[in-house]
Short mmCIF file of C-alpha atoms in Angstrom, two decimals:
data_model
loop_
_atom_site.label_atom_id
_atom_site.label_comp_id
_atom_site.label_asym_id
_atom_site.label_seq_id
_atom_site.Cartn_x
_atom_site.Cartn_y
_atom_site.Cartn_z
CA UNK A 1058 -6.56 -24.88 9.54
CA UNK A 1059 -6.50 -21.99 11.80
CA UNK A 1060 -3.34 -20.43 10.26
CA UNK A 1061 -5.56 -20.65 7.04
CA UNK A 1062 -8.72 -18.67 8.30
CA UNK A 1063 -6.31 -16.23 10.30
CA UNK A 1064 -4.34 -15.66 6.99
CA UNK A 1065 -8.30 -15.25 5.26
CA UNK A 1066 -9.24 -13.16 7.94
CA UNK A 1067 -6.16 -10.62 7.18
CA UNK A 1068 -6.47 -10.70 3.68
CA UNK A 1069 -10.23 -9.55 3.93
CA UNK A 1070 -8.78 -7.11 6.54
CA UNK A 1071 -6.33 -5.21 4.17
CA UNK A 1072 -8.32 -5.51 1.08
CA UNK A 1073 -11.35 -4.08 2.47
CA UNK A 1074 -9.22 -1.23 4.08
CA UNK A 1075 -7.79 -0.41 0.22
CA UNK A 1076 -11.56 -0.91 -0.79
CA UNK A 1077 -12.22 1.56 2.02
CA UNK A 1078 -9.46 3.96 0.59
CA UNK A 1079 -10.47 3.74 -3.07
CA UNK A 1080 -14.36 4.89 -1.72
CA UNK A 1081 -13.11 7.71 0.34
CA UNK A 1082 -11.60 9.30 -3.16
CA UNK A 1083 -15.04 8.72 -4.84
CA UNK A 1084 -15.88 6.26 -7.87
CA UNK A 1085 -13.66 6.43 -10.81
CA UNK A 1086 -11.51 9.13 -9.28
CA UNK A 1087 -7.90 8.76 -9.32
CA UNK A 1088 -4.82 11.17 -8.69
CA UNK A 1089 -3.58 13.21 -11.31
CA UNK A 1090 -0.19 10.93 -11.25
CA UNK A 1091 -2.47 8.11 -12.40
CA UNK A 1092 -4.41 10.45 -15.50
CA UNK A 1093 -0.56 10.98 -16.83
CA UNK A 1094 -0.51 7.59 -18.35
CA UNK A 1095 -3.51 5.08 -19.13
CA UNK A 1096 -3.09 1.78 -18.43
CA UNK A 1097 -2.94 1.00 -22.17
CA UNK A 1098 -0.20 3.13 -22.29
CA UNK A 1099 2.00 1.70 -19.71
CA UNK A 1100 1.53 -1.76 -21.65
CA UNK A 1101 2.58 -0.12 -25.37
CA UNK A 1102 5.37 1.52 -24.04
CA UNK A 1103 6.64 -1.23 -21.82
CA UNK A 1104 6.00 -3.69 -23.98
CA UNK A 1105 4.65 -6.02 -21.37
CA UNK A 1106 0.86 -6.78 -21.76
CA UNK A 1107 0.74 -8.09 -18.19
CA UNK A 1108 -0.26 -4.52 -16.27
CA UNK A 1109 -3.97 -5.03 -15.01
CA UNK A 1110 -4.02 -2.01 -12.69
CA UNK A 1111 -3.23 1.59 -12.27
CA UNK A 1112 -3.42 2.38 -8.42
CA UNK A 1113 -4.32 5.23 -7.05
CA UNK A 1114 -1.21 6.11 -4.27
CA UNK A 1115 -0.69 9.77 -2.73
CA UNK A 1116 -3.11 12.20 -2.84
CA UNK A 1117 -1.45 15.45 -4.26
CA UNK A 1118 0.56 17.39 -1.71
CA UNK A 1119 1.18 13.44 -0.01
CA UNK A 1120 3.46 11.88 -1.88
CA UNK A 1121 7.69 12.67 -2.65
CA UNK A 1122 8.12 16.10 -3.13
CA UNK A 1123 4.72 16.88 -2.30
CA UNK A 1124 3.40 15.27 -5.36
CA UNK A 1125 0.38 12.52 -6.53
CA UNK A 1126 1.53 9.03 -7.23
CA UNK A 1127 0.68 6.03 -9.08
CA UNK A 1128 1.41 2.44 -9.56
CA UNK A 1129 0.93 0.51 -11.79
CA UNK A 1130 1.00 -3.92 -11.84
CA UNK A 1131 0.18 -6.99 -12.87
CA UNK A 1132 -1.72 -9.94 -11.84
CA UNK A 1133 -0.75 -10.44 -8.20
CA UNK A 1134 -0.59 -14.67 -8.24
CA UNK A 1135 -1.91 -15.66 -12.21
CA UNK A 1136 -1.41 -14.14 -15.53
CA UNK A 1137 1.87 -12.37 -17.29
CA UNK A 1138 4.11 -10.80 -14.81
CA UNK A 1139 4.63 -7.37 -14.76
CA UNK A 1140 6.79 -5.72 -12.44
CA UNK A 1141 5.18 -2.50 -10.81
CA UNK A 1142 5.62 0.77 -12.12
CA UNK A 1143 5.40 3.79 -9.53
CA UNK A 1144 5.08 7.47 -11.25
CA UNK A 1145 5.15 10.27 -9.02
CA UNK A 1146 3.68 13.56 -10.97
CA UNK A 1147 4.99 16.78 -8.77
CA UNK A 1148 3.53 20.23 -10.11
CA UNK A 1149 5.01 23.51 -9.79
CA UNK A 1150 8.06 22.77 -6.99
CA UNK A 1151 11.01 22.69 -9.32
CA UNK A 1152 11.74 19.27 -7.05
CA UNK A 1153 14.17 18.13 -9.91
CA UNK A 1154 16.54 20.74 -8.86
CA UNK A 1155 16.01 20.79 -5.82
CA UNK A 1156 17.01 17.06 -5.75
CA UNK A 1157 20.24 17.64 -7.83
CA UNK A 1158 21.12 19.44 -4.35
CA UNK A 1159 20.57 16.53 -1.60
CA UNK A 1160 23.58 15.65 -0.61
CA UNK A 1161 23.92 11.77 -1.50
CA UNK A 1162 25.02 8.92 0.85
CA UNK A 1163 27.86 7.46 0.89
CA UNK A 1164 29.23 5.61 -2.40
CA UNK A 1165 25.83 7.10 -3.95
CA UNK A 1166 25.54 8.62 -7.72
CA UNK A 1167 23.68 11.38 -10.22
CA UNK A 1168 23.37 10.20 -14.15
CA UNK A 1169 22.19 12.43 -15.66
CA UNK A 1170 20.37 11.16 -18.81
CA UNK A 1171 20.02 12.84 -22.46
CA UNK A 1172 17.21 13.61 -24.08
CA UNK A 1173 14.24 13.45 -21.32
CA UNK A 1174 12.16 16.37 -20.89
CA UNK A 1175 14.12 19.05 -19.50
CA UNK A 1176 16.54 17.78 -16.83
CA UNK A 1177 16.61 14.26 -15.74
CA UNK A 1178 18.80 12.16 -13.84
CA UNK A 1179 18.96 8.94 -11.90
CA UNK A 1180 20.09 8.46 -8.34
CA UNK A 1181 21.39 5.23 -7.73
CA UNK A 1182 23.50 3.67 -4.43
CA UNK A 1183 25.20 0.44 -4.41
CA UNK A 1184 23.33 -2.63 -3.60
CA UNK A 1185 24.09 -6.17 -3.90
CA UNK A 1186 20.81 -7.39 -5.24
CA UNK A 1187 18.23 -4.38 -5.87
CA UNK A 1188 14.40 -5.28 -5.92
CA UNK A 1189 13.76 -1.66 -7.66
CA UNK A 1190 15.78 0.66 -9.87
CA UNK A 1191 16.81 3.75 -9.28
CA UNK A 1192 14.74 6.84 -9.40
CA UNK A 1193 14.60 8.78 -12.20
CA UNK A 1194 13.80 12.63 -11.61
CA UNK A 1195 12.64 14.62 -14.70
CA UNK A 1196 11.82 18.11 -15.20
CA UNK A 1197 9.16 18.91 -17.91
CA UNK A 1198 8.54 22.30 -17.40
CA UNK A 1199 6.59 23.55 -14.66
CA UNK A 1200 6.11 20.01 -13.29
CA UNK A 1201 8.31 17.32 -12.16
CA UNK A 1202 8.25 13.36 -12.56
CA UNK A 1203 10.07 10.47 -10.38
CA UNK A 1204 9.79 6.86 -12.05
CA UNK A 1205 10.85 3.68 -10.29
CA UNK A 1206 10.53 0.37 -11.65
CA UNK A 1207 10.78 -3.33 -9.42
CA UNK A 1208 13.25 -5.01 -10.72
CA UNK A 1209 12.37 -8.89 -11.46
CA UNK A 1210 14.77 -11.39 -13.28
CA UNK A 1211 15.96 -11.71 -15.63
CA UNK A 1212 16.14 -7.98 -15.78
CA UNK A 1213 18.66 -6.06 -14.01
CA UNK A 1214 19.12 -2.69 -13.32
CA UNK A 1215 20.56 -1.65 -16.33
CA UNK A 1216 17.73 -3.49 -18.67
CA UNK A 1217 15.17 -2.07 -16.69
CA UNK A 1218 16.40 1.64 -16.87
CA UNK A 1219 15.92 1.55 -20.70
CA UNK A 1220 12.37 1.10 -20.27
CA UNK A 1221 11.81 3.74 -17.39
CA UNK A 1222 13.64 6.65 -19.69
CA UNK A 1223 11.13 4.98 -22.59
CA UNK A 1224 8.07 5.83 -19.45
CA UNK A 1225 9.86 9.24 -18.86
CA UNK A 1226 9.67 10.58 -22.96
CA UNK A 1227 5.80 9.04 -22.80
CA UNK A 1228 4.78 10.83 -19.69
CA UNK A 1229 6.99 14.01 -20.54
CA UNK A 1230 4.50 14.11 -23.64
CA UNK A 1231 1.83 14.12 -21.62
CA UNK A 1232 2.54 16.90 -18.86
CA UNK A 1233 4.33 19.55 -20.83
#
C-alpha cells in the first residue's frame, strides 16, 4: 500500500511539473517544431490513428542544433499504440551540413536518401535491438529537420524508416 501512494505521489509530482512547463509557455502556445505538422497530419501520413498528442519539447535555440522540437504519441496505457514521433525544426544554421561533417563512431554510417527536400541522410550505428531509428537530417532550404521514430514490434528499423522519409516529404512541404 505504501509503494502504491509513493508511486501516486510521484506521478502527481512529474505531471504537475509538465503541467507547470506547459503554463510557463502560455495557453495554446507551442514551439514552432510542433506548428510544422498538426496532429491530424502525423496520423494521415503515418497511417496510424493512435497519436493523441503533439508535445511541446525545446524551446527554439534549446534543442539539437539549436533548434525547437516536438513529439508526438499515443495513448500512454489504453487505446491504439503509436510509437512517438520526435521532429526537431532548426532555422537558418545549415546544421544538415554541418552534420555530414561529425566525425562518426566507430562502425557508424551516412545514407543518404533520394528525393527529400534538399539534402538528407540518416545516421545510423550498430545496435543489437534499437528502441528508436536513426536520425534523419534534412535540409529544406534555409531550415533544417531531424526525425526519429521509437521503434516498437513488429516494426524494425528498416519498416520504420519508410515512414519517417514519408514525415520528412510532409514536413519539407511545410517549411520550404
Amino acid at each position: 500500500m505504501s509503494r502504491t501512494i509513493l508511486l501516486l505521489g510521484t506521478l502527481l509530482t512529474v505531471f504537475g511539473t509538465v503541467d507547470a512547463f506547459a503554463a510557463q509557455r502560455g495557453p495554446g502556445t507551442t514551439t514552432p517544431a510542433c506548428a510544422v505538422l498538426s496532429l491530424a497530419e502525423i496520423k494521415t501520413v503515418t497511417g496510424n490513428q493512435g497519436y493523441v498528442d503533439a508535445s511541446s519539447g525545446d524551446e527554439p535555440g534549446q534543442g539539437a542544433g539549436g533548434g525547437s522540437s516536438c513529439q508526438y504519441s499515443g495513448a500512454a496505457f489504453t487505446g491504439p499504440k503509436a510509437p512517438m514521433v520526435s521532429l526537431v525544426l532548426i532555422p537558418g544554421k545549415n546544421w544538415t551540413a554541418t552534420a555530414r561533417t561529425f566525425k562518426l563512431a566507430q562502425g557508424c554510417k551516412r545514407e543518404t536518401v533520394a528525393g527529400v527536400g534538399d539534402d538528407a541522410f540518416f545516421e545510423s550505428c550498430p545496435a543489437s535491438q534499437p528502441i528508436r531509428s536513426a536520425p534523419l537530417y534534412v535540409k529544406a532550404g534555409s531550415k533544417d529537420l531531424i526525425i526519429q521514430m521509437d521503434i516498437q514490434a513488429p516494426a524494425t528499423e528498416a519498416t520504420v524508416r519508410n515512414t519517417i522519409i514519408a514525415i520528412a516529404k510532409a514536413a519539407v512541404a511545410k517549411v520550404r
